[in-house]
XYZ file of N, CA, C and O in Angstrom:
832
model
N -19.834 -6.854 -11.870
C -18.482 -6.042 -11.467
C -18.496 -6.609 -10.276
O -17.467 -6.192 -9.773
N -18.883 -7.212 -9.362
C -18.713 -7.328 -7.768
C -17.289 -8.690 -7.890
O -17.267 -9.772 -9.151
N -16.459 -8.940 -6.943
C -15.632 -9.483 -7.108
C -16.363 -11.018 -6.007
O -16.968 -11.444 -5.208
N -16.261 -11.859 -7.274
C -16.553 -13.417 -6.584
C -14.994 -14.598 -6.049
O -15.571 -15.833 -6.276
N -14.645 -14.086 -4.977
C -13.799 -14.872 -4.957
C -13.541 -15.781 -3.236
O -14.792 -15.491 -3.261
N -13.653 -16.636 -3.999
C -13.768 -17.406 -2.406
C -12.835 -17.603 -1.601
O -13.336 -17.279 -0.219
N -11.582 -16.673 -1.072
C -10.955 -16.354 -0.099
C -11.825 -15.288 0.737
O -11.880 -14.349 -0.655
N -11.429 -14.915 1.862
C -11.357 -13.853 1.918
C -10.171 -12.729 2.333
O -10.479 -10.660 2.124
N -8.853 -12.730 2.125
C -7.700 -12.026 3.103
C -6.804 -12.634 2.626
O -6.823 -13.917 1.806
N -5.661 -11.884 2.355
C -4.492 -12.055 1.947
C -3.648 -12.286 2.560
O -3.729 -11.468 3.328
N -2.046 -12.062 2.447
C -0.775 -13.148 3.212
C 0.278 -11.865 3.230
O 0.276 -11.886 1.768
N -0.013 -10.367 3.581
C 1.271 -9.724 2.600
C 3.274 -10.400 3.441
O 3.630 -10.754 4.951
N 3.744 -10.984 2.901
C 4.696 -11.530 2.659
C 5.682 -10.827 2.090
O 6.858 -11.253 2.078
N 6.133 -8.947 2.046
C 6.976 -8.430 1.605
C 8.070 -8.531 2.376
O 9.249 -8.503 1.877
N 8.007 -8.696 3.462
C 9.326 -8.252 4.450
C 9.404 -9.595 5.119
O 9.024 -10.540 6.307
N 10.693 -8.976 6.742
C 11.514 -10.145 6.841
C 10.195 -11.136 8.348
O 9.190 -10.371 8.264
N 10.597 -12.182 8.722
C 9.597 -13.058 9.032
C 10.572 -13.232 10.574
O 9.825 -13.656 10.954
N 11.531 -13.053 10.617
C 12.510 -12.707 11.493
C 11.435 -11.537 12.665
O 11.776 -10.750 12.925
N 11.381 -12.410 14.190
C 10.832 -11.424 14.965
C 11.649 -10.825 15.166
O 11.126 -9.457 16.542
N 12.816 -10.630 15.429
C 13.798 -10.268 15.709
C 13.983 -8.832 15.098
O 14.005 -7.901 15.135
N 13.786 -8.744 13.562
C 14.462 -7.669 12.904
C 12.830 -6.948 12.512
O 12.765 -5.993 12.375
N 11.231 -7.463 13.246
C 10.447 -7.391 12.742
C 10.236 -5.684 13.209
O 10.055 -4.979 13.254
N 11.124 -5.530 15.002
C 10.407 -4.179 15.696
C 11.776 -3.115 15.223
O 11.281 -2.246 15.113
N 12.708 -3.732 14.341
C 13.575 -2.540 14.672
C 13.293 -2.627 12.861
O 13.333 -0.902 13.032
N 12.167 -2.795 11.844
C 11.674 -2.123 10.242
C 10.788 -1.629 10.778
O 10.097 -0.244 10.721
N 9.698 -2.408 12.097
C 9.114 -0.601 12.741
C 9.067 0.662 12.315
O 8.848 1.374 12.366
N 10.504 0.601 13.332
C 10.591 1.406 14.072
C 11.734 2.394 13.251
O 10.875 3.484 13.300
N 12.062 1.684 12.425
C 12.915 2.393 11.070
C 11.588 3.253 10.571
O 11.902 4.464 9.680
N 10.684 2.701 10.174
C 9.319 2.786 8.993
C 9.400 4.071 9.773
O 8.331 4.657 9.339
N 8.212 3.969 10.725
C 7.752 5.020 12.025
C 8.568 6.410 11.372
O 7.502 6.697 11.288
N 9.896 6.326 12.054
C 10.687 7.725 11.565
C 10.677 7.790 10.681
O 10.027 9.230 10.129
N 11.190 7.065 9.346
C 11.053 7.732 7.629
C 8.944 8.015 7.879
O 9.274 9.507 6.904
N 8.750 8.232 8.085
C 6.707 8.442 7.843
C 6.809 9.135 8.928
O 5.684 9.858 8.518
N 6.689 9.461 10.086
C 7.187 10.620 10.358
C 7.476 11.868 10.204
O 6.811 12.728 9.926
N 8.757 11.793 9.412
C 9.396 12.430 8.965
C 8.957 12.799 7.541
O 8.665 13.627 7.533
N 8.566 12.171 6.866
C 7.950 12.656 5.861
C 6.061 12.928 5.765
O 6.383 14.355 5.013
N 5.556 12.940 7.019
C 4.571 13.754 7.751
C 4.978 15.150 8.075
O 4.235 15.934 7.617
N 5.531 15.316 8.666
C 6.484 16.589 9.213
C 6.977 17.606 8.347
O 6.186 19.504 7.938
N 7.740 16.861 7.079
C 7.852 17.206 6.199
C 7.225 17.345 5.341
O 7.387 19.132 4.870
N 6.494 17.325 4.802
C 5.324 18.156 4.208
C 3.937 18.611 4.663
O 4.109 20.084 3.944
N 4.194 18.382 5.618
C 2.826 19.543 6.776
C 3.581 20.470 6.654
O 3.165 21.900 6.349
N 5.611 20.542 7.513
C 5.238 22.202 7.195
C 5.629 23.158 5.792
O 5.473 24.267 6.157
N 5.700 22.136 4.656
C 6.046 22.490 3.657
C 4.284 23.400 2.578
O 4.764 24.630 2.103
N 3.378 22.945 3.473
C 2.660 22.984 3.261
C 1.448 24.294 4.224
O 1.261 25.400 3.398
N 2.023 24.484 4.918
C 2.012 25.443 6.523
C 2.719 27.240 6.021
O 2.355 27.523 5.537
N 4.438 26.529 5.471
C 4.977 28.004 4.792
C 4.762 27.882 3.714
O 4.756 29.250 3.656
N 4.249 27.259 2.434
C 3.983 28.019 1.455
C 2.287 28.452 2.054
O 1.983 30.108 0.670
N 1.845 28.279 2.160
C 0.037 28.527 2.574
C 0.411 30.052 3.551
O -0.490 30.869 2.884
N 1.520 29.834 3.866
C 0.619 31.209 5.252
C 2.388 32.561 4.914
O 1.882 33.934 5.496
N 2.901 31.909 3.619
C 3.590 33.037 3.403
C 3.320 33.341 1.757
O 3.055 33.150 1.009
N 2.746 34.581 1.775
C 2.595 35.612 0.752
C 2.976 36.015 -0.681
O 2.593 35.647 -1.818
N 4.385 35.845 -0.106
C 5.369 36.045 -1.212
C 5.764 34.087 -2.558
O 5.957 34.006 -3.455
N 4.788 32.878 -1.557
C 5.405 32.192 -1.860
C 4.129 31.601 -3.040
O 3.813 30.216 -3.869
N 2.715 32.770 -3.116
C 1.801 32.212 -3.881
C 1.750 32.296 -5.251
O 0.741 33.263 -5.732
N 2.842 31.694 -5.503
C 3.002 31.305 -7.547
C 2.642 30.601 -7.566
O 2.461 29.356 -6.843
N 2.782 29.950 -8.779
C 2.197 28.590 -9.795
C 3.048 27.105 -9.052
O 3.151 26.860 -9.028
N 4.531 27.676 -8.749
C 5.568 26.828 -9.098
C 5.308 26.707 -7.752
O 5.561 25.100 -7.364
N 5.055 27.392 -6.790
C 4.776 26.278 -4.999
C 2.813 25.978 -5.128
O 2.973 25.375 -3.770
N 2.931 27.009 -5.161
C 1.519 26.206 -5.617
C 1.189 24.449 -6.188
O 0.782 24.091 -4.949
N 2.283 24.675 -7.809
C 2.267 23.252 -7.617
C 2.672 22.403 -6.560
O 2.692 20.632 -6.622
N 3.952 22.970 -6.313
C 4.646 22.031 -4.890
C 3.795 21.850 -3.428
O 3.847 20.449 -3.356
N 3.397 22.180 -3.211
C 2.380 22.816 -2.821
C 1.359 21.052 -2.891
O 1.511 20.379 -1.695
N 0.311 21.290 -4.073
C -0.147 19.951 -4.309
C 0.101 18.721 -4.832
O 0.032 17.871 -3.958
N 2.110 18.852 -4.775
C 3.031 17.865 -4.813
C 3.164 17.229 -3.197
O 2.701 15.608 -2.680
N 3.294 18.211 -2.426
C 3.589 17.268 -0.847
C 1.757 17.344 -0.671
O 2.161 16.509 0.187
N 1.187 17.416 -0.931
C -0.287 16.920 -0.528
C -0.120 15.193 -1.164
O -1.277 14.211 0.037
N 0.168 15.459 -2.022
C -0.226 13.968 -3.073
C 1.356 13.144 -1.900
O 0.797 12.221 -1.656
N 1.977 13.692 -2.190
C 3.096 13.074 -1.297
C 2.671 12.484 0.775
O 2.638 10.625 0.853
N 1.635 12.974 0.818
C 1.190 12.608 2.093
C -0.046 11.665 1.406
O 0.086 10.512 2.683
N -0.532 11.375 1.122
C -1.757 10.315 0.761
C -1.099 8.969 0.569
O -1.355 8.167 0.351
N 0.022 9.662 -0.700
C 0.466 8.050 -0.995
C 0.802 7.260 -0.631
O 0.739 6.015 -0.142
N 2.053 8.182 0.701
C 2.700 7.218 1.789
C 1.655 6.609 2.640
O 1.819 5.448 3.665
N 0.302 7.689 2.873
C -0.331 7.008 4.008
C -1.406 5.834 3.215
O -1.830 5.081 3.907
N -1.055 5.730 2.222
C -1.874 4.409 1.871
C -1.220 2.850 2.104
O -1.786 2.263 2.327
N -0.800 3.598 2.298
C 0.356 1.954 2.314
C 1.452 1.671 4.060
O 1.525 0.971 4.402
N 2.144 2.536 3.840
C 2.937 2.849 4.920
C 2.028 2.842 6.938
O 2.073 1.564 7.855
N 0.741 2.962 7.008
C -0.017 2.582 8.302
C -0.022 0.543 7.903
O -0.042 -0.114 9.582
N -0.028 0.167 7.095
C -0.680 -0.917 7.182
C 0.513 -2.209 7.075
O 0.363 -2.889 7.756
N 1.431 -1.099 7.001
C 2.674 -1.751 6.262
C 3.086 -2.512 8.443
O 3.205 -2.675 8.993
N 3.060 -1.199 9.195
C 3.295 -0.571 10.083
C 2.398 -2.046 10.769
O 2.413 -1.875 12.309
N 1.595 -1.987 10.977
C 0.247 -2.801 11.439
C 0.822 -3.913 11.958
O 0.667 -4.663 12.159
N 1.704 -5.076 10.444
C 1.163 -5.828 9.665
C 2.635 -6.355 10.430
O 3.601 -7.135 10.524
N 3.424 -5.438 10.888
C 5.230 -5.234 11.546
C 5.548 -6.052 12.631
O 5.686 -6.615 13.346
N 3.923 -5.296 13.648
C 3.631 -5.770 15.145
C 2.289 -6.651 15.000
O 2.794 -7.354 16.498
N 1.905 -7.026 14.561
C 1.036 -8.248 14.122
C 1.725 -9.362 13.323
O 2.060 -10.199 13.359
N 1.316 -10.864 14.397
C 1.441 -12.014 14.004
C 1.286 -12.270 12.578
O 1.905 -13.150 12.314
N -0.080 -12.013 12.697
C -1.127 -13.009 11.266
C -0.931 -11.342 10.227
O -2.015 -10.923 10.295
N -0.797 -11.427 9.245
C -0.064 -10.303 8.747
C -0.973 -10.715 7.203
O -0.788 -11.010 5.908
N -2.488 -9.740 7.821
C -3.233 -10.364 6.463
C -3.944 -8.678 6.027
O -3.731 -7.626 6.964
N -4.644 -8.898 4.730
C -5.518 -7.857 4.211
C -6.944 -8.772 3.123
O -6.762 -9.440 3.761
N -8.081 -7.533 4.002
C -8.932 -7.900 3.115
C -8.657 -7.975 1.754
O -8.277 -6.941 1.145
N -9.012 -9.448 1.096
C -9.801 -8.834 -0.326
C -9.608 -7.455 -0.352
O -8.930 -6.861 -1.932
N -11.592 -6.956 -0.243
C -11.727 -5.590 -0.523
C -10.682 -4.674 0.530
O -10.187 -3.511 -1.038
N -9.952 -4.661 0.836
C -9.171 -3.795 1.515
C -8.096 -3.655 0.385
O -7.213 -2.212 0.433
N -7.701 -4.468 -0.210
C -6.588 -4.611 -0.975
C -6.931 -3.860 -1.879
O -5.795 -3.339 -2.411
N -7.752 -3.852 -2.935
C -8.070 -4.165 -4.071
C -8.146 -2.624 -3.407
O -8.052 -1.374 -4.065
N -8.557 -1.854 -2.645
C -8.818 -0.475 -2.524
C -7.314 0.157 -1.933
O -7.382 1.699 -2.205
N -6.332 -0.759 -1.480
C -6.057 0.218 -1.814
C -4.456 0.541 -2.995
O -3.917 0.941 -3.300
N -5.062 -1.229 -3.996
C -4.946 -0.773 -5.028
C -5.276 0.637 -5.711
O -4.551 0.990 -6.627
N -6.172 0.959 -5.646
C -7.424 2.030 -6.162
C -6.552 3.220 -5.453
O -5.923 4.482 -6.665
N -5.973 3.611 -4.426
C -5.474 4.172 -3.931
C -4.078 4.965 -4.373
O -3.938 6.104 -4.277
N -3.376 3.873 -4.759
C -2.295 3.929 -5.318
C -2.167 4.560 -6.360
O -1.283 5.233 -6.795
N -3.137 4.072 -7.447
C -3.535 4.116 -8.726
C -3.469 5.898 -9.124
O -3.153 6.251 -9.195
N -4.356 5.948 -8.170
C -5.262 7.015 -7.713
C -3.837 8.337 -7.560
O -3.791 9.327 -8.179
N -3.573 8.182 -5.990
C -2.238 9.303 -5.709
C -1.126 9.290 -6.384
O -0.512 10.678 -7.307
N -1.019 8.477 -6.854
C 0.633 7.265 -7.984
C 0.384 8.745 -9.021
O 0.994 9.316 -9.497
N -0.840 8.884 -9.865
C -1.013 8.695 -11.203
C -1.372 9.826 -11.214
O -1.092 10.860 -11.828
N -2.223 10.898 -10.038
C -2.497 12.352 -9.978
C -0.499 12.785 -9.539
O -0.334 13.764 -10.699
N 0.486 12.108 -8.820
C 1.568 12.631 -8.677
C 1.800 12.846 -9.855
O 3.057 13.892 -10.284
N 2.161 11.561 -11.125
C 2.475 11.932 -12.421
C 2.873 12.650 -13.164
O 2.885 13.173 -13.973
N 0.994 12.669 -13.137
C 0.261 13.820 -14.304
C 0.794 15.672 -13.248
O 0.971 16.049 -14.334
N 1.070 15.310 -12.101
C 1.203 16.538 -11.376
C 2.698 17.238 -12.335
O 2.956 18.460 -12.283
N 3.806 16.460 -11.987
C 4.954 16.383 -12.345
C 4.771 16.997 -14.262
O 5.666 17.505 -14.051
N 4.149 16.403 -14.694
C 4.304 17.128 -15.862
C 3.305 18.658 -15.756
O 4.009 19.014 -16.570
N 3.317 18.555 -15.445
C 2.333 20.243 -15.363
C 3.479 21.071 -14.705
O 4.013 22.387 -15.350
N 4.228 20.513 -13.161
C 5.245 21.787 -13.406
C 5.716 21.412 -14.177
O 6.738 22.983 -13.835
N 6.465 20.764 -15.193
C 6.998 20.622 -15.892
C 7.188 21.508 -16.950
O 8.125 22.881 -17.986
N 5.865 21.923 -17.560
C 5.615 22.392 -18.791
C 5.222 23.607 -18.071
O 5.627 25.118 -18.482
N 4.980 24.771 -16.015
C 4.873 25.789 -15.997
C 6.496 25.877 -15.983
O 6.419 27.007 -15.942
N 7.966 25.178 -16.062
C 9.115 25.847 -16.150
C 9.181 26.264 -17.955
O 9.915 27.046 -17.636
N 8.926 24.774 -18.458
C 8.744 25.258 -19.755
C 8.506 26.345 -20.074
O 9.180 27.881 -20.799
N 7.414 27.345 -19.657
C 6.648 28.611 -20.017
C 7.639 29.466 -19.711
O 8.077 30.820 -19.816
N 7.725 29.230 -17.934
C 9.099 30.509 -17.419
C 9.888 30.501 -17.849
O 10.982 31.701 -17.406
N 10.734 29.675 -18.317
C 11.632 30.117 -19.170
C 11.302 30.426 -20.666
O 12.632 31.142 -20.889
N 10.655 29.326 -21.108
C 10.197 30.466 -23.083
C 9.587 32.186 -23.111
O 9.852 32.744 -23.906
N 8.775 32.075 -22.159
C 7.892 33.758 -22.417
C 7.881 34.224 -20.419
O 7.118 33.603 -20.092
N 8.548 35.041 -20.675
C 8.743 35.180 -19.080
C 8.361 36.058 -19.080
O 7.667 36.807 -17.683
N 7.995 37.521 -20.397
C 7.947 38.088 -19.864
C 5.987 37.583 -20.283
O 5.559 39.007 -19.519
N 5.403 37.016 -20.053
C 4.537 36.453 -20.551
C 3.703 35.395 -20.013
O 2.221 34.898 -19.572
N 4.636 34.865 -18.845
C 4.007 33.678 -17.642
C 3.501 34.104 -17.018
O 2.012 33.492 -16.881
N 2.934 35.888 -15.966
C 2.496 35.693 -15.450
C 0.981 35.606 -16.085
O -0.146 35.531 -15.222
N 0.439 35.741 -18.057
C -0.411 36.186 -18.389
C -1.004 35.030 -18.574
O -2.083 33.858 -18.426
N -0.016 33.606 -18.769
C -0.061 32.414 -19.512
C -0.830 31.486 -18.027
O -1.651 31.019 -17.712
N 0.470 31.626 -17.138
C 0.015 30.618 -15.582
C -1.265 31.429 -14.795
O -0.597 31.405 -13.594
N -2.392 31.697 -15.290
C -2.425 32.787 -14.329
C -3.814 31.228 -13.456
O -3.278 30.001 -13.962
N -3.707 32.173 -11.974
C -5.009 30.952 -11.130
C -5.634 30.272 -11.993
O -5.820 29.313 -11.393
N -7.001 30.332 -12.908
C -7.897 29.737 -13.687
C -7.490 28.606 -14.566
O -7.632 26.884 -14.061
N -5.999 28.935 -14.427
C -5.304 28.027 -15.850
C -4.388 26.824 -14.728
O -4.739 25.422 -14.570
N -4.040 27.266 -14.052
C -3.140 26.116 -12.935
C -4.138 25.480 -11.878
O -4.066 24.784 -11.719
N -5.700 25.921 -11.486
C -6.610 24.999 -10.788
C -7.297 23.595 -12.398
O -7.158 23.092 -11.394
N -7.389 24.140 -13.366
C -7.422 23.406 -13.942
C -6.640 22.751 -14.972
O -7.146 21.546 -14.821
N -5.371 23.035 -14.379
C -4.639 21.503 -15.003
C -4.877 20.601 -13.218
O -4.056 19.446 -13.414
N -4.334 21.327 -12.761
C -4.295 20.356 -10.652
C -5.336 19.550 -11.148
O -5.689 18.339 -10.791
N -6.665 20.166 -11.227
C -8.068 19.069 -11.466
C -7.838 18.424 -12.668
O -8.174 17.293 -12.120
N -8.042 18.687 -13.589
C -7.576 17.502 -14.332
C -6.389 16.211 -14.630
O -6.941 15.565 -15.181
N -5.428 16.467 -13.859
C -4.617 15.832 -13.152
C -4.742 14.469 -12.350
O -5.425 13.336 -12.162
N -5.571 15.523 -11.168
C -6.717 14.256 -10.345
C -7.815 13.837 -10.999
O -7.984 12.366 -10.819
N -8.526 14.767 -11.856
C -9.778 13.526 -12.988
C -8.651 12.668 -13.252
O -9.659 11.170 -13.655
N -7.676 12.465 -14.379
C -7.749 12.028 -15.029
C -6.716 10.603 -14.708
O -7.474 9.676 -14.253
N -6.369 10.870 -13.180
C -5.632 9.988 -12.162
C -6.724 9.230 -11.913
O -6.436 7.742 -11.640
N -8.054 9.472 -11.398
C -8.986 9.228 -10.931
C -9.840 8.084 -11.913
O -10.555 6.932 -11.713
N -9.844 8.685 -12.639
C -10.802 7.568 -14.310
C -10.105 6.719 -14.809
O -10.694 5.157 -14.598
N -8.176 6.907 -14.588
C -6.957 5.587 -15.221
C -7.532 5.106 -13.484
O -7.817 3.192 -13.854
N -7.555 5.527 -12.298
C -7.961 3.968 -11.095
C -9.260 3.324 -11.174
O -8.802 2.611 -10.756
N -10.630 4.054 -11.798
C -11.243 3.343 -11.295
C -11.742 2.773 -12.853
O -12.083 1.525 -12.344
N -10.822 3.145 -13.812
C -11.238 1.654 -14.803
C -10.489 0.379 -14.502
O -10.413 -0.716 -14.650
N -9.032 0.626 -14.240
C -8.450 -0.157 -13.452
C -8.574 -1.475 -12.125
O -8.970 -2.454 -12.962
N -9.560 -0.365 -11.224
C -9.814 -1.408 -10.516
C -11.759 -2.155 -11.002
O -11.849 -3.354 -10.283
N -12.091 -1.419 -11.807
C -13.379 -1.740 -11.979
C -12.985 -3.139 -13.203
O -13.936 -4.667 -12.417
N -12.659 -3.276 -13.388
C -11.558 -4.597 -14.225
C -11.332 -5.598 -13.521
O -11.321 -6.767 -13.266
N -9.803 -5.510 -12.441
C -9.529 -5.887 -11.350
C -10.846 -6.745 -10.121
O -10.386 -7.608 -9.616
N -11.541 -5.480 -9.761
C -12.607 -6.395 -9.187
C -13.116 -8.308 -9.965
O -14.506 -8.776 -9.886
N -13.651 -7.839 -11.389
C -13.811 -9.794 -12.312
C -12.447 -10.187 -11.744
O -13.140 -11.642 -11.952
N -12.006 -10.281 -11.091
C -10.955 -11.537 -10.919
C -11.287 -11.941 -9.841
O -11.329 -11.895 -8.769
N -11.234 -13.263 -10.301
C -11.234 -14.747 -8.824
C -10.321 -15.147 -7.777
O -8.938 -15.358 -8.912
N -10.372 -15.285 -7.088
C -9.432 -15.682 -6.191
C -9.461 -16.670 -5.368
O -10.901 -16.658 -4.157
N -8.952 -17.918 -5.789
C -9.513 -18.934 -5.028
C -8.544 -19.716 -3.818
O -9.258 -20.039 -2.923
N -7.826 -19.888 -4.137
C -6.542 -20.560 -3.757
C -5.795 -19.809 -3.048
O -5.285 -19.797 -1.160
N -4.527 -19.562 -4.079
C -3.406 -19.211 -3.367
C -3.748 -17.335 -2.228
O -4.355 -17.080 -3.082
N -2.686 -17.197 -1.630
C -3.422 -16.402 -0.344
C -1.636 -15.292 -0.386
O -1.956 -13.585 0.181
N -0.733 -15.891 0.033
C 0.616 -15.136 -0.390
C 1.197 -13.805 -1.266
O 1.038 -13.636 -2.630
N 1.053 -12.425 -1.121
C 1.318 -11.478 -1.220
C 2.799 -11.147 -1.431
O 2.913 -11.008 -0.140
N 4.339 -11.354 -1.941
C 5.294 -11.023 -1.529
C 5.547 -9.716 -2.196
O 6.659 -9.568 -3.046
N 4.942 -9.035 -0.883
C 4.934 -7.458 -0.785
C 4.294 -7.155 0.058
O 3.902 -8.102 0.947
N 4.693 -5.582 0.265
C 4.380 -5.375 1.756
C 3.558 -4.934 1.616
O 2.988 -4.237 2.337
N 2.790 -4.754 0.303
C 1.652 -3.775 -0.112
C 1.063 -3.917 -1.119
O 1.071 -5.539 -1.915
N -0.359 -3.897 -1.374
C -1.267 -4.406 -2.393
C -0.970 -3.579 -4.560
O -0.779 -2.747 -3.388
N -0.189 -4.359 -4.946
C -0.329 -3.557 -6.480
C -0.589 -4.910 -6.924
O -0.667 -6.291 -6.710
N -1.255 -4.460 -8.104
C -2.163 -4.630 -9.064
C -1.754 -6.013 -9.488
O -1.819 -7.212 -9.845
N -0.599 -5.882 -10.469
C 0.668 -7.026 -11.155
C 0.458 -8.173 -9.133
O 1.291 -9.668 -10.354
N 0.727 -7.903 -8.383
C 0.922 -8.606 -7.736
C -0.122 -9.991 -7.386
O -0.486 -10.753 -6.462
N -1.305 -9.790 -7.931
C -2.271 -9.894 -7.678
C -2.615 -10.859 -8.994
O -3.144 -12.688 -8.537
N -1.842 -11.256 -9.819
C -2.120 -12.104 -10.836
C -1.600 -13.128 -10.820
O -2.555 -13.921 -10.919
N -0.615 -13.748 -10.219
C -0.190 -14.426 -9.872
C -1.505 -15.668 -9.378
O -1.311 -17.128 -8.934
N -2.199 -14.772 -8.077
C -3.123 -15.422 -6.967
C -4.713 -15.892 -7.473
O -4.748 -16.746 -7.104
N -4.839 -15.112 -8.781
C -5.918 -15.341 -9.405
C -6.069 -16.794 -9.843
O -5.304 -17.046 -10.483
N -7.409 -17.522 -9.832
C -7.778 -18.424 -10.638
C -8.101 -17.931 -11.704
O -9.425 -18.571 -12.338
N -8.331 -16.876 -12.602
C -9.343 -16.109 -13.325
C -8.382 -16.045 -14.771
O -7.119 -15.716 -14.322
N -9.124 -15.935 -16.128
C -8.171 -14.947 -16.412
C -8.227 -13.330 -16.396
O -8.934 -12.036 -16.226
N -6.832 -12.831 -16.349
C -6.472 -11.478 -16.423
C -6.427 -11.316 -17.497
O -5.096 -9.719 -16.949
N -6.738 -11.707 -18.489
C -5.557 -10.771 -19.763
C -6.432 -9.203 -19.699
O -5.496 -8.257 -20.200
N -7.879 -9.050 -19.895
C -8.463 -8.174 -19.980
C -7.820 -6.442 -18.504
O -7.509 -5.469 -19.133
N -7.256 -7.514 -17.511
C -6.787 -6.540 -16.478
C -5.575 -6.213 -16.809
O -4.265 -5.265 -16.579
N -4.704 -6.917 -17.428
C -3.441 -6.926 -17.673
C -2.823 -5.743 -19.055
O -2.317 -5.151 -19.057
N -3.706 -5.805 -19.569
C -3.781 -5.039 -20.669
C -4.584 -3.411 -20.079
O -3.881 -2.831 -20.793
N -5.308 -3.701 -19.643
C -5.368 -2.314 -18.588
C -4.203 -1.369 -17.811
O -4.231 -0.639 -18.743
N -4.293 -2.226 -17.423
C -3.228 -1.885 -16.767
C -1.804 -1.329 -17.728
O -0.846 -0.313 -17.857
N -1.696 -2.156 -18.345
C -0.346 -2.157 -19.524
C -0.110 -0.445 -20.503
O 0.230 -0.160 -20.793
N -2.071 -0.412 -20.711
C -2.383 1.250 -21.600
C -1.899 2.639 -20.053
O -1.618 3.052 -20.759
N -2.623 1.788 -18.913
C -2.023 3.037 -18.323
C -0.438 3.056 -17.780
O -0.305 4.704 -18.026
N 0.481 2.270 -17.877
C 1.747 2.395 -17.914
C 2.120 3.257 -18.973
O 3.220 4.194 -18.786
N 1.474 2.525 -20.349
C 1.785 3.609 -21.690
C 2.031 4.930 -21.860
O 2.406 5.869 -22.223
N 0.224 4.953 -20.844
C 0.460 6.789 -20.844
C 0.903 7.274 -19.801
O 1.299 8.955 -20.535
N 1.135 6.766 -18.942
C 2.003 7.258 -18.795
C 3.369 7.509 -18.654
O 4.167 8.487 -18.291
N 4.223 6.932 -19.169
C 4.820 7.027 -20.167
C 4.839 7.740 -20.780
O 5.808 8.817 -20.750
N 4.599 7.735 -21.608
C 4.851 8.845 -23.211
C 3.838 10.332 -22.235
O 4.441 11.698 -23.094
N 3.298 10.142 -21.402
C 3.043 11.310 -20.577
C 4.010 12.229 -20.264
O 3.626 14.197 -20.081
N 5.299 11.763 -19.392
C 5.914 11.968 -18.245
C 6.927 12.524 -19.663
O 8.299 12.950 -19.291
């Protein structure tokens, strides 16, 4: 299941190569990233310390804020690093790790949004039974199920992707590693990985 790549790193070319624009982009993305961190951390703290917000809706919202922190932290730090460096590279292993965590965090967020929609459906359709139906055990189970399904999906996709060989092409025309952006760079058959990715997309589409 290991990767038999000849090359050891990729070049991320998704943003401008103009050295005059890169510092501006760095400041812009840094400010956005810090605001994202601060906003989500504040939301986590407020929900955690206010007993009045210890209800299913805010429980799921707290999970969503944590996922937003994780999802943005998978790509933005590497983006900021590349904006300041001349050689905008990422190792093959680091690229595949980024793909895995993008799948895991993005998939969990997608599942959690479905769970939150179900929570609102129960609140509207059965307001008198809402507290009994959406009890703490069910809420925790739904969150764990979201994490488990997303990590299983990410694991399946990354295990199939580990069989891809990368021989010559190294340029990724994107600011982060995505599975679809690796297919043009592979010198081996990508059919199995593409089918796994397609099945994941279909499942997420119908799940939401």
